[in-house]
């Protein structure tokens, strides 16, 4: 994605729409070939479907592509490492699911790794480059 954004102007919403549309075609084909009958269109089904399509997929992809556009790939990748920790903590707070000892150790290791990487970045005095700092991918030809 970073390479594509360097070479071309990419509209995040259009790219997300095409990815979701093309990615859903094999799923629709498999459903048509293997399932007889249709879904039971209840209110819960419609709300669950809307949540999965809009929030869990489309908005998540738009946010991910926006993060890739505005942050370095390394910084955006570090953010994804925290997702399992957020998921386990959210399940604990919202659903009362207590993490097992193995899950707690795994979360502690992830948090420690993120802290080490953040400390290394601060110690090295690095800053995240802004898009204005990067050289343009296409340079104009001046006669």
Short mmCIF file of C-alpha atoms in Angstrom, two decimals:
data_model
loop_
_atom_site.label_atom_id
_atom_site.label_comp_id
_atom_site.label_asym_id
_atom_site.label_seq_id
_atom_site.Cartn_x
_atom_site.Cartn_y
_atom_site.Cartn_z
CA UNK A 1 0.00 0.00 0.00
CA UNK A 2 2.83 2.40 0.84
CA UNK A 3 4.41 1.78 -2.57
CA UNK A 4 1.12 2.32 -4.36
CA UNK A 5 0.55 5.59 -2.49
CA UNK A 6 4.01 6.79 -3.48
CA UNK A 7 3.39 6.16 -7.16
CA UNK A 8 -0.28 7.14 -7.47
CA UNK A 9 -2.87 9.20 -5.68
CA UNK A 10 -5.13 6.61 -4.06
CA UNK A 11 -8.57 7.48 -2.75
CA UNK A 12 -8.88 5.41 0.42
CA UNK A 13 -12.67 5.11 0.21
CA UNK A 14 -12.60 3.90 -3.41
CA UNK A 15 -9.83 1.41 -2.72
CA UNK A 16 -11.67 0.05 0.30
CA UNK A 17 -14.91 -0.24 -1.66
CA UNK A 18 -13.23 -2.17 -4.48
CA UNK A 19 -11.34 -4.44 -2.07
CA UNK A 20 -14.51 -5.31 -0.20
CA UNK A 21 -16.53 -5.84 -3.39
CA UNK A 22 -13.96 -8.03 -5.14
CA UNK A 23 -13.17 -9.90 -1.92
CA UNK A 24 -16.85 -10.71 -1.35
CA UNK A 25 -17.37 -12.28 -4.79
CA UNK A 26 -15.78 -15.67 -3.91
CA UNK A 27 -17.77 -15.74 -0.66
CA UNK A 28 -21.04 -15.10 -2.48
CA UNK A 29 -20.18 -17.76 -5.05
CA UNK A 30 -19.41 -20.34 -2.33
CA UNK A 31 -22.62 -19.46 -0.52
CA UNK A 32 -24.68 -19.85 -3.70
CA UNK A 33 -23.08 -23.22 -4.49
CA UNK A 34 -23.25 -24.73 -1.01
CA UNK A 35 -26.31 -23.30 0.76
CA UNK A 36 -29.90 -24.02 -0.14
CA UNK A 37 -32.40 -21.43 1.00
CA UNK A 38 -31.87 -17.90 2.18
CA UNK A 39 -31.09 -16.19 5.45
CA UNK A 40 -33.76 -15.49 8.01
CA UNK A 41 -33.98 -11.69 7.90
CA UNK A 42 -34.56 -10.85 11.56
CA UNK A 43 -33.73 -7.54 13.19
CA UNK A 44 -30.75 -9.09 14.98
CA UNK A 45 -29.45 -10.54 11.71
CA UNK A 46 -29.72 -7.19 9.90
CA UNK A 47 -27.99 -5.30 12.74
CA UNK A 48 -25.27 -7.94 12.97
CA UNK A 49 -24.74 -7.86 9.21
CA UNK A 50 -24.64 -4.05 9.16
CA UNK A 51 -22.11 -4.02 12.01
CA UNK A 52 -19.86 -6.54 10.27
CA UNK A 53 -20.03 -4.85 6.87
CA UNK A 54 -19.81 -1.22 7.94
CA UNK A 55 -17.90 -1.02 11.22
CA UNK A 56 -15.89 -4.22 11.45
CA UNK A 57 -14.75 -4.17 7.84
CA UNK A 58 -15.24 -0.96 5.86
CA UNK A 59 -14.43 1.54 8.62
CA UNK A 60 -11.57 -0.63 9.89
CA UNK A 61 -10.02 -0.80 6.39
CA UNK A 62 -10.43 2.95 5.88
CA UNK A 63 -8.74 3.64 9.21
CA UNK A 64 -5.92 1.18 8.46
CA UNK A 65 -5.24 2.69 5.04
CA UNK A 66 -5.38 6.19 6.53
CA UNK A 67 -2.86 5.14 9.18
CA UNK A 68 -0.59 3.73 6.47
CA UNK A 69 -0.84 6.96 4.53
CA UNK A 70 -0.07 9.25 7.47
CA UNK A 71 2.36 7.11 9.51
CA UNK A 72 5.41 5.14 8.60
CA UNK A 73 4.75 1.49 7.91
CA UNK A 74 6.71 0.60 11.06
CA UNK A 75 4.64 2.86 13.30
CA UNK A 76 1.38 1.60 11.81
CA UNK A 77 2.60 -1.98 12.24
CA UNK A 78 3.43 -1.39 15.90
CA UNK A 79 -0.14 -0.27 16.45
CA UNK A 80 -1.42 -3.58 15.14
CA UNK A 81 0.63 -5.45 17.74
CA UNK A 82 -1.55 -3.96 20.48
CA UNK A 83 -4.79 -5.34 18.99
CA UNK A 84 -4.74 -8.68 20.87
CA UNK A 85 -4.16 -6.85 24.15
CA UNK A 86 -7.04 -4.46 23.48
CA UNK A 87 -9.30 -7.37 22.54
CA UNK A 88 -8.57 -9.36 25.70
CA UNK A 89 -8.89 -6.30 27.96
CA UNK A 90 -12.15 -5.26 26.26
CA UNK A 91 -13.58 -8.77 26.70
CA UNK A 92 -12.56 -8.65 30.36
CA UNK A 93 -14.17 -5.26 30.97
CA UNK A 94 -17.28 -5.66 28.83
CA UNK A 95 -18.07 -9.36 29.12
CA UNK A 96 -16.41 -10.32 32.38
CA UNK A 97 -14.11 -12.84 30.65
CA UNK A 98 -11.03 -13.14 32.83
CA UNK A 99 -7.84 -13.84 30.89
CA UNK A 100 -6.03 -17.07 31.69
CA UNK A 101 -2.49 -17.06 33.02
CA UNK A 102 -1.13 -17.85 29.55
CA UNK A 103 -3.12 -14.97 28.02
CA UNK A 104 -1.93 -12.59 30.75
CA UNK A 105 1.70 -13.59 30.16
CA UNK A 106 1.23 -13.14 26.40
CA UNK A 107 -0.27 -9.69 26.90
CA UNK A 108 2.56 -8.72 29.25
CA UNK A 109 5.12 -9.82 26.65
CA UNK A 110 3.38 -7.83 23.92
CA UNK A 111 3.21 -4.71 26.10
CA UNK A 112 6.88 -5.16 27.07
CA UNK A 113 7.90 -5.51 23.41
CA UNK A 114 5.95 -2.38 22.48
CA UNK A 115 7.56 -0.49 25.37
CA UNK A 116 11.05 -1.61 24.29
CA UNK A 117 10.42 -0.60 20.69
CA UNK A 118 9.01 2.77 21.77
CA UNK A 119 11.97 3.36 24.11
CA UNK A 120 14.43 2.49 21.32
CA UNK A 121 12.70 4.95 19.03
CA UNK A 122 12.84 7.71 21.65
CA UNK A 123 16.47 6.92 22.49
CA UNK A 124 17.45 7.07 18.84
CA UNK A 125 15.85 10.47 18.60
CA UNK A 126 13.78 9.42 15.63
CA UNK A 127 10.64 11.21 14.66
CA UNK A 128 7.93 10.03 12.34
CA UNK A 129 8.39 11.65 8.94
CA UNK A 130 5.44 13.64 7.74
CA UNK A 131 4.22 13.23 4.17
CA UNK A 132 5.62 16.72 3.44
CA UNK A 133 9.13 15.52 4.39
CA UNK A 134 9.14 12.74 1.81
CA UNK A 135 10.35 13.36 -1.71
CA UNK A 136 7.65 13.28 -4.35
CA UNK A 137 7.49 10.01 -6.27
CA UNK A 138 7.05 11.81 -9.59
CA UNK A 139 9.34 14.72 -10.32
CA UNK A 140 8.32 17.31 -12.89
CA UNK A 141 10.50 17.61 -15.95
CA UNK A 142 11.87 21.12 -16.25
CA UNK A 143 13.24 22.23 -19.61
#
